[in-house]
């Protein structure tokens, strides 16, 4: 909402400065987004008289002027304007002034070898108009030497953000009322001319949609002369950022911007029969004033005559019946439309307008007659003509609301004690009426909110009114009550898990990335096992599908990094993957993904060539992080079916039991890398944190009892010949489980194929750690354990190598 | 027999030995079973007690002198050999050591941990909710019915889907629906309501994109519901949080009346800054910047959460996490937060051991 200081002063009697007004607006919740003071731009420009004008010795089109800028000593100025002549009173820009139109800083300079001490300015150069045919010509009696800003009457313009709850402040008058309540002056009463009308309106009006248009008032004015509106009106509209159109249109806009009250003017010559507020018929259409055609339906209220629709009620008028310079007779419409229907219609048509913005927030339903009087008075004053009697169709709602209020609420909810007399004054100055209610229970009021405050519907609204005018800065900090002792832990197990894993993953050398939740559909599809969530209105096609996995987002980050020249990358992310729950809600599951791309180690003096990441690196990340997460990593099975996104021979899942997949890892499939445009091997590990079983029972700090055994552990090595396709992990598990009383660890240390190993077989060597209990092992004990190991291995077809 | 001469000769030969083998040869020659000095010792058996009395100590002295000389020489030769070996083992320690990859924690995560730490001290737990929400939780329950103009201000991302209750599915535009979910959960256990103190951090989405807005960003919601909670408590909470977060005592807040459908009264909070070398540093009051929106929870919202608004009241606030991170740690481009550029992550990320603690100060110095 933009308005000028002089416009405000039409309604507010105040001596406050621009800065004081801006500060107060901010303090009462009318946020000032900017104050534009034209005087700032016109600093350094003065009213000046040309004393003499001579031909420039070196240029045909230039003149050398002597100019009196009020300093006594005439200044020499070079000027190219054709109208520059002795005796002309114009505007001189002095050295140091900045030309508003182009930002040029004026300085003393030689123009074709003649010194010039400033510039005589055109209207366009000062951004006061479009004229650039010559320099500004002021009246003869303009005071020489006066700052041009003062002479011109520069009028500062406020730009205020109006929150949606304050339709009353979408008019200058409402802002003036707020400022007056806040002590910044006196609100001037609205003076509307009483024009009775001397004849019945030749155009009849009715409302047939009592719900959408409860009240429709109007009158006809015959014999008007439309055309450009007067300068004062144009200046007002321009300060509000509006383009003047014609007097009749400008008047309706002016009333809207001043009082927050939209209205419409129809060219009577374009109307046929009675003008009626009704529901649109499905399929009916209208070309609106913005030149676009809108298809309407039965949910929308329109203003129509026998010929068709002339106005999308409360939103935008029709092109056909709008006023033009030829308009002679005009029908003024002022109506009350249901805010909800206006909002729905506007949304359906995707059509915004100043009128819609006000109607959907709620305008004062009691302002119909006053509004119509104001409009009529302005039309008669500016356009002439004869006004008919007013026709009133329907009845507006009262718009007032009663709220029960206890003045102590200012303190108990608002946090600041304000004497009730002061609260009453504030409310009354805002147009509320206050009536004390009999009560045994402290002071109780019945507060009636005025029709222009549709936002007020409860006691907290009254508190807000009182404290915002009293001053929010008077609210003192009060400490929240605090429980005794040291603050209790608050994090949930899931939160602790996430925090721990994040730092564990980073400690392992990985950088945490935060990538978009939404992906290109194609990227999401690669990693989706079921239908992904896809936005109806994405901001771009690249941000359309909710990620079913963290991997595609990380892969895109990998590509960007590789494109920037990175040789090796370790990235991870902890976040949600978005699945669908059966009831149509989302099923968001916490995941952790690590992406290892390209070089693991750069070429080195000790290590030689660069090494790239492989599937075992991914396995290491998966196991280490699962261990940090408290998963029983010793019990996990390495199984297949990591998914089609993976290299089929270099990927696996880590499962707890045959079904619960805690993680998958391995090398990505070359086809996936190709789709993501990545030209480097990529190993990944993806942990499904939601699948990790939580700790059972109450947490205890005491560990399971342990004392290091007195006897030293012994190790024995076993080498087995096994079928080449036997997973080594199966053999290790089997060996480890061969004698649980004695075997505490089994570690594979060699996988050999080649000389001495038959084709189709491989040799696996395992170091078994044995922990004696009470007494050391005798040879026979060791032999018995070794036999158990060999027998267990044999179940997998393993043969002890001689 | 002139033992002195024998000793002299033996010692000089020992001193002349150039390596351990040579020395071992001398040891055998002198002290071996057939050695010359061993032979002298054997002569003691055939001597008279008187002779033994006088010769014994001399021969023993000779043997001891030679033994010592052999030992000393051996130590010297071994020392020299070790020195020589060590000299040959010299390496260039200016060569680079094996490199270990250094990881980092993203600033958003770090700042969320910092905030959780501070708010935990004030008794706030951390609550969460879905990001793919329904319009009831995101709007209606927060006093934004379908026709409410504020819905349009939210630039909402919608899905074409409806859930089983027929509610439109969307990406939450703020963390405020967690208020509703938290209250409903509390009300389930304590019908009518019970005290609540939570923060709810997480991703939120608006269809908005420019230098300072990204379609996804992070917010942290705060909610306090209790008896007798008023605006003064809100002000204190925000002041206390910001002082702890920025670790400055001169943080000054300016409250301005505003409007949010879910609070009444609503308060926009500005924080004062000081200009230091042309840059805005929080603290002091040379100027003000908008920081967050807040207010007393609207009675309708309290009722939508299953609480009795005649008994319970409280405040809520929502603040941008990314913005708080930028203000504290000096990043100036929000888009970089979500790019995954390892150069940026290495520079602005945090070491894994930079765990925020109150005793150490939650922040990590540059």
PDB file of N, CA and C in Angstrom, chain A residues 494-558:
ATOM      1  N   UNK A 494      15.884 -42.011  18.498  1.00  0.00           N
ATOM      2  CA  UNK A 494      16.098 -41.779  17.065  1.00  0.00           C
ATOM      3  C   UNK A 494      16.979 -40.552  16.839  1.00  0.00           C
ATOM      4  N   UNK A 495      16.754 -39.515  17.646  1.00  0.00           N
ATOM      5  CA  UNK A 495      17.571 -38.308  17.493  1.00  0.00           C
ATOM      6  C   UNK A 495      19.014 -38.568  17.891  1.00  0.00           C
ATOM      7  N   UNK A 496      19.197 -39.345  18.961  1.00  0.00           N
ATOM      8  CA  UNK A 496      20.571 -39.649  19.383  1.00  0.00           C
ATOM      9  C   UNK A 496      21.285 -40.486  18.326  1.00  0.00           C
ATOM     10  N   UNK A 497      20.535 -41.419  17.743  1.00  0.00           N
ATOM     11  CA  UNK A 497      21.108 -42.256  16.690  1.00  0.00           C
ATOM     12  C   UNK A 497      21.569 -41.393  15.520  1.00  0.00           C
ATOM     13  N   UNK A 498      20.697 -40.469  15.111  1.00  0.00           N
ATOM     14  CA  UNK A 498      21.030 -39.631  13.965  1.00  0.00           C
ATOM     15  C   UNK A 498      22.270 -38.780  14.236  1.00  0.00           C
ATOM     16  N   UNK A 499      22.304 -38.175  15.416  1.00  0.00           N
ATOM     17  CA  UNK A 499      23.453 -37.327  15.754  1.00  0.00           C
ATOM     18  C   UNK A 499      24.740 -38.132  15.787  1.00  0.00           C
ATOM     19  N   UNK A 500      24.661 -39.336  16.376  1.00  0.00           N
ATOM     20  CA  UNK A 500      25.843 -40.168  16.524  1.00  0.00           C
ATOM     21  C   UNK A 500      26.366 -40.618  15.160  1.00  0.00           C
ATOM     22  N   UNK A 501      25.420 -41.049  14.308  1.00  0.00           N
ATOM     23  CA  UNK A 501      25.844 -41.540  12.994  1.00  0.00           C
ATOM     24  C   UNK A 501      26.427 -40.425  12.144  1.00  0.00           C
ATOM     25  N   UNK A 502      25.858 -39.264  12.277  1.00  0.00           N
ATOM     26  CA  UNK A 502      26.352 -38.129  11.482  1.00  0.00           C
ATOM     27  C   UNK A 502      27.827 -37.887  11.788  1.00  0.00           C
ATOM     28  N   UNK A 503      28.145 -37.860  13.073  1.00  0.00           N
ATOM     29  CA  UNK A 503      29.525 -37.551  13.455  1.00  0.00           C
ATOM     30  C   UNK A 503      30.440 -38.748  13.200  1.00  0.00           C
ATOM     31  N   UNK A 504      29.877 -39.943  13.296  1.00  0.00           N
ATOM     32  CA  UNK A 504      30.689 -41.130  12.976  1.00  0.00           C
ATOM     33  C   UNK A 504      31.038 -41.135  11.487  1.00  0.00           C
ATOM     34  N   UNK A 505      30.057 -40.841  10.655  1.00  0.00           N
ATOM     35  CA  UNK A 505      30.313 -40.841   9.214  1.00  0.00           C
ATOM     36  C   UNK A 505      31.316 -39.756   8.847  1.00  0.00           C
ATOM     37  N   UNK A 506      31.185 -38.598   9.492  1.00  0.00           N
ATOM     38  CA  UNK A 506      32.141 -37.526   9.218  1.00  0.00           C
ATOM     39  C   UNK A 506      33.530 -37.903   9.726  1.00  0.00           C
ATOM     40  N   UNK A 507      33.579 -38.561  10.881  1.00  0.00           N
ATOM     41  CA  UNK A 507      34.869 -38.955  11.451  1.00  0.00           C
ATOM     42  C   UNK A 507      35.567 -39.980  10.562  1.00  0.00           C
ATOM     43  N   UNK A 508      34.793 -40.708   9.754  1.00  0.00           N
ATOM     44  CA  UNK A 508      35.400 -41.673   8.843  1.00  0.00           C
ATOM     45  C   UNK A 508      35.859 -41.016   7.547  1.00  0.00           C
ATOM     46  N   UNK A 509      35.798 -39.700   7.508  1.00  0.00           N
ATOM     47  CA  UNK A 509      36.364 -39.005   6.356  1.00  0.00           C
ATOM     48  C   UNK A 509      35.356 -38.560   5.321  1.00  0.00           C
ATOM     49  N   UNK A 510      34.073 -38.668   5.655  1.00  0.00           N
ATOM     50  CA  UNK A 510      33.049 -38.311   4.675  1.00  0.00           C
ATOM     51  C   UNK A 510      32.485 -36.922   4.965  1.00  0.00           C
ATOM     52  N   UNK A 511      32.166 -36.206   3.885  1.00  0.00           N
ATOM     53  CA  UNK A 511      31.566 -34.875   4.023  1.00  0.00           C
ATOM     54  C   UNK A 511      30.052 -34.998   4.005  1.00  0.00           C
ATOM     55  N   UNK A 512      29.408 -34.374   4.974  1.00  0.00           N
ATOM     56  CA  UNK A 512      27.951 -34.408   4.970  1.00  0.00           C
ATOM     57  C   UNK A 512      27.396 -33.403   3.970  1.00  0.00           C
ATOM     58  N   UNK A 513      26.541 -33.884   3.088  1.00  0.00           N
ATOM     59  CA  UNK A 513      25.846 -33.007   2.143  1.00  0.00           C
ATOM     60  C   UNK A 513      24.383 -32.947   2.545  1.00  0.00           C
ATOM     61  N   UNK A 514      23.731 -31.848   2.169  1.00  0.00           N
ATOM     62  CA  UNK A 514      22.283 -31.746   2.306  1.00  0.00           C
ATOM     63  C   UNK A 514      21.766 -31.496   0.888  1.00  0.00           C
ATOM     64  N   UNK A 515      21.083 -32.477   0.330  1.00  0.00           N
ATOM     65  CA  UNK A 515      20.635 -32.330  -1.055  1.00  0.00           C
ATOM     66  C   UNK A 515      19.116 -32.162  -1.096  1.00  0.00           C
ATOM     67  N   UNK A 516      18.615 -31.713  -2.240  1.00  0.00           N
ATOM     68  CA  UNK A 516      17.183 -31.439  -2.388  1.00  0.00           C
ATOM     69  C   UNK A 516      16.354 -32.689  -2.103  1.00  0.00           C
ATOM     70  N   UNK A 517      15.197 -32.462  -1.529  1.00  0.00           N
ATOM     71  CA  UNK A 517      14.270 -33.576  -1.314  1.00  0.00           C
ATOM     72  C   UNK A 517      13.611 -33.993  -2.620  1.00  0.00           C
ATOM     73  N   UNK A 518      13.574 -33.076  -3.584  1.00  0.00           N
ATOM     74  CA  UNK A 518      12.935 -33.419  -4.847  1.00  0.00           C
ATOM     75  C   UNK A 518      13.951 -33.555  -5.967  1.00  0.00           C
ATOM     76  N   UNK A 519      13.604 -34.404  -6.921  1.00  0.00           N
ATOM     77  CA  UNK A 519      14.539 -34.823  -7.961  1.00  0.00           C
ATOM     78  C   UNK A 519      13.851 -34.735  -9.316  1.00  0.00           C
ATOM     79  N   UNK A 520      14.645 -34.792 -10.390  1.00  0.00           N
ATOM     80  CA  UNK A 520      14.029 -35.030 -11.695  1.00  0.00           C
ATOM     81  C   UNK A 520      13.337 -36.398 -11.653  1.00  0.00           C
ATOM     82  N   UNK A 521      12.207 -36.508 -12.299  1.00  0.00           N
ATOM     83  CA  UNK A 521      11.471 -37.773 -12.250  1.00  0.00           C
ATOM     84  C   UNK A 521      12.328 -38.954 -12.696  1.00  0.00           C
ATOM     85  N   UNK A 522      13.135 -38.746 -13.723  1.00  0.00           N
ATOM     86  CA  UNK A 522      13.941 -39.844 -14.256  1.00  0.00           C
ATOM     87  C   UNK A 522      14.947 -40.336 -13.220  1.00  0.00           C
ATOM     88  N   UNK A 523      15.543 -39.406 -12.471  1.00  0.00           N
ATOM     89  CA  UNK A 523      16.512 -39.796 -11.442  1.00  0.00           C
ATOM     90  C   UNK A 523      15.824 -40.579 -10.328  1.00  0.00           C
ATOM     91  N   UNK A 524      14.637 -40.105  -9.956  1.00  0.00           N
ATOM     92  CA  UNK A 524      13.904 -40.789  -8.891  1.00  0.00           C
ATOM     93  C   UNK A 524      13.511 -42.192  -9.349  1.00  0.00           C
ATOM     94  N   UNK A 525      13.108 -42.295 -10.611  1.00  0.00           N
ATOM     95  CA  UNK A 525      12.613 -43.576 -11.111  1.00  0.00           C
ATOM     96  C   UNK A 525      13.682 -44.665 -10.997  1.00  0.00           C
ATOM     97  N   UNK A 526      14.945 -44.297 -11.201  1.00  0.00           N
ATOM     98  CA  UNK A 526      16.017 -45.287 -11.149  1.00  0.00           C
ATOM     99  C   UNK A 526      16.069 -45.962  -9.776  1.00  0.00           C
ATOM    100  N   UNK A 527      15.745 -45.216  -8.740  1.00  0.00           N
ATOM    101  CA  UNK A 527      15.893 -45.756  -7.387  1.00  0.00           C
ATOM    102  C   UNK A 527      14.559 -46.045  -6.708  1.00  0.00           C
ATOM    103  N   UNK A 528      13.485 -46.026  -7.472  1.00  0.00           N
ATOM    104  CA  UNK A 528      12.165 -46.218  -6.876  1.00  0.00           C
ATOM    105  C   UNK A 528      11.738 -47.673  -6.964  1.00  0.00           C
ATOM    106  N   UNK A 529      11.197 -48.193  -5.855  1.00  0.00           N
ATOM    107  CA  UNK A 529      10.636 -49.542  -5.867  1.00  0.00           C
ATOM    108  C   UNK A 529       9.123 -49.495  -6.026  1.00  0.00           C
ATOM    109  N   UNK A 530       8.541 -48.306  -5.769  1.00  0.00           N
ATOM    110  CA  UNK A 530       7.094 -48.157  -5.913  1.00  0.00           C
ATOM    111  C   UNK A 530       6.840 -46.730  -6.380  1.00  0.00           C
ATOM    112  N   UNK A 531       5.568 -46.373  -6.523  1.00  0.00           N
ATOM    113  CA  UNK A 531       5.233 -45.058  -7.065  1.00  0.00           C
ATOM    114  C   UNK A 531       5.787 -43.957  -6.163  1.00  0.00           C
ATOM    115  N   UNK A 532       6.502 -43.009  -6.738  1.00  0.00           N
ATOM    116  CA  UNK A 532       7.074 -41.919  -5.949  1.00  0.00           C
ATOM    117  C   UNK A 532       6.039 -40.806  -5.830  1.00  0.00           C
ATOM    118  N   UNK A 533       6.253 -39.945  -4.829  1.00  0.00           N
ATOM    119  CA  UNK A 533       5.429 -38.741  -4.673  1.00  0.00           C
ATOM    120  C   UNK A 533       5.875 -37.742  -5.727  1.00  0.00           C
ATOM    121  N   UNK A 534       4.947 -37.303  -6.550  1.00  0.00           N
ATOM    122  CA  UNK A 534       5.306 -36.387  -7.623  1.00  0.00           C
ATOM    123  C   UNK A 534       4.475 -35.120  -7.499  1.00  0.00           C
ATOM    124  N   UNK A 535       5.138 -33.972  -7.490  1.00  0.00           N
ATOM    125  CA  UNK A 535       4.453 -32.704  -7.276  1.00  0.00           C
ATOM    126  C   UNK A 535       3.553 -32.346  -8.446  1.00  0.00           C
ATOM    127  N   UNK A 536       2.408 -31.733  -8.117  1.00  0.00           N
ATOM    128  CA  UNK A 536       1.512 -31.252  -9.171  1.00  0.00           C
ATOM    129  C   UNK A 536       2.023 -29.934  -9.744  1.00  0.00           C
ATOM    130  N   UNK A 537       2.679 -29.138  -8.898  1.00  0.00           N
ATOM    131  CA  UNK A 537       3.138 -27.814  -9.349  1.00  0.00           C
ATOM    132  C   UNK A 537       4.608 -27.592  -8.987  1.00  0.00           C
ATOM    133  N   UNK A 538       5.495 -28.387  -9.569  1.00  0.00           N
ATOM    134  CA  UNK A 538       6.912 -28.236  -9.225  1.00  0.00           C
ATOM    135  C   UNK A 538       7.440 -26.883  -9.700  1.00  0.00           C
ATOM    136  N   UNK A 539       8.505 -26.436  -9.064  1.00  0.00           N
ATOM    137  CA  UNK A 539       9.094 -25.158  -9.463  1.00  0.00           C
ATOM    138  C   UNK A 539       9.872 -25.347 -10.764  1.00  0.00           C
ATOM    139  N   UNK A 540      10.344 -26.579 -10.993  1.00  0.00           N
ATOM    140  CA  UNK A 540      10.960 -26.909 -12.272  1.00  0.00           C
ATOM    141  C   UNK A 540      10.920 -28.423 -12.424  1.00  0.00           C
ATOM    142  N   UNK A 541      11.130 -28.905 -13.635  1.00  0.00           N
ATOM    143  CA  UNK A 541      11.086 -30.343 -13.881  1.00  0.00           C
ATOM    144  C   UNK A 541      12.188 -31.069 -13.107  1.00  0.00           C
ATOM    145  N   UNK A 542      13.241 -30.340 -12.751  1.00  0.00           N
ATOM    146  CA  UNK A 542      14.340 -30.947 -11.994  1.00  0.00           C
ATOM    147  C   UNK A 542      14.001 -31.126 -10.518  1.00  0.00           C
ATOM    148  N   UNK A 543      12.877 -30.573 -10.110  1.00  0.00           N
ATOM    149  CA  UNK A 543      12.502 -30.651  -8.690  1.00  0.00           C
ATOM    150  C   UNK A 543      11.057 -31.112  -8.606  1.00  0.00           C
ATOM    151  N   UNK A 544      10.832 -32.318  -9.084  1.00  0.00           N
ATOM    152  CA  UNK A 544       9.449 -32.750  -9.256  1.00  0.00           C
ATOM    153  C   UNK A 544       9.080 -33.957  -8.400  1.00  0.00           C
ATOM    154  N   UNK A 545       9.999 -34.924  -8.269  1.00  0.00           N
ATOM    155  CA  UNK A 545       9.651 -36.176  -7.597  1.00  0.00           C
ATOM    156  C   UNK A 545      10.386 -36.258  -6.266  1.00  0.00           C
ATOM    157  N   UNK A 546       9.657 -36.653  -5.214  1.00  0.00           N
ATOM    158  CA  UNK A 546      10.277 -36.769  -3.895  1.00  0.00           C
ATOM    159  C   UNK A 546      11.193 -37.991  -3.880  1.00  0.00           C
ATOM    160  N   UNK A 547      12.350 -37.830  -3.305  1.00  0.00           N
ATOM    161  CA  UNK A 547      13.362 -38.879  -3.408  1.00  0.00           C
ATOM    162  C   UNK A 547      12.935 -40.165  -2.702  1.00  0.00           C
ATOM    163  N   UNK A 548      13.050 -41.305  -3.401  1.00  0.00           N
ATOM    164  CA  UNK A 548      12.778 -42.589  -2.760  1.00  0.00           C
ATOM    165  C   UNK A 548      14.042 -43.154  -2.115  1.00  0.00           C
ATOM    166  N   UNK A 549      15.160 -42.454  -2.290  1.00  0.00           N
ATOM    167  CA  UNK A 549      16.462 -42.887  -1.783  1.00  0.00           C
ATOM    168  C   UNK A 549      17.325 -41.639  -1.741  1.00  0.00           C
ATOM    169  N   UNK A 550      18.345 -41.644  -0.875  1.00  0.00           N
ATOM    170  CA  UNK A 550      19.240 -40.495  -0.851  1.00  0.00           C
ATOM    171  C   UNK A 550      20.263 -40.565  -1.977  1.00  0.00           C
ATOM    172  N   UNK A 551      20.364 -41.736  -2.617  1.00  0.00           N
ATOM    173  CA  UNK A 551      21.455 -41.918  -3.586  1.00  0.00           C
ATOM    174  C   UNK A 551      21.366 -41.000  -4.805  1.00  0.00           C
ATOM    175  N   UNK A 552      20.198 -40.855  -5.454  1.00  0.00           N
ATOM    176  CA  UNK A 552      20.207 -40.029  -6.667  1.00  0.00           C
ATOM    177  C   UNK A 552      20.650 -38.590  -6.408  1.00  0.00           C
ATOM    178  N   UNK A 553      20.222 -38.011  -5.295  1.00  0.00           N
ATOM    179  CA  UNK A 553      20.641 -36.638  -4.987  1.00  0.00           C
ATOM    180  C   UNK A 553      22.144 -36.553  -4.772  1.00  0.00           C
ATOM    181  N   UNK A 554      22.688 -37.568  -4.092  1.00  0.00           N
ATOM    182  CA  UNK A 554      24.138 -37.567  -3.858  1.00  0.00           C
ATOM    183  C   UNK A 554      24.890 -37.792  -5.163  1.00  0.00           C
ATOM    184  N   UNK A 555      24.325 -38.632  -6.035  1.00  0.00           N
ATOM    185  CA  UNK A 555      25.006 -38.877  -7.315  1.00  0.00           C
ATOM    186  C   UNK A 555      25.050 -37.598  -8.146  1.00  0.00           C
ATOM    187  N   UNK A 556      23.980 -36.822  -8.099  1.00  0.00           N
ATOM    188  CA  UNK A 556      23.997 -35.543  -8.821  1.00  0.00           C
ATOM    189  C   UNK A 556      25.083 -34.644  -8.247  1.00  0.00           C
ATOM    190  N   UNK A 557      25.246 -34.669  -6.921  1.00  0.00           N
ATOM    191  CA  UNK A 557      26.311 -33.876  -6.290  1.00  0.00           C
ATOM    192  C   UNK A 557      27.682 -34.400  -6.713  1.00  0.00           C
ATOM    193  N   UNK A 558      27.791 -35.720  -6.826  1.00  0.00           N
ATOM    194  CA  UNK A 558      29.064 -36.316  -7.288  1.00  0.00           C
ATOM    195  C   UNK A 558      29.392 -35.803  -8.684  1.00  0.00           C
TER     196      UNK A 558
END
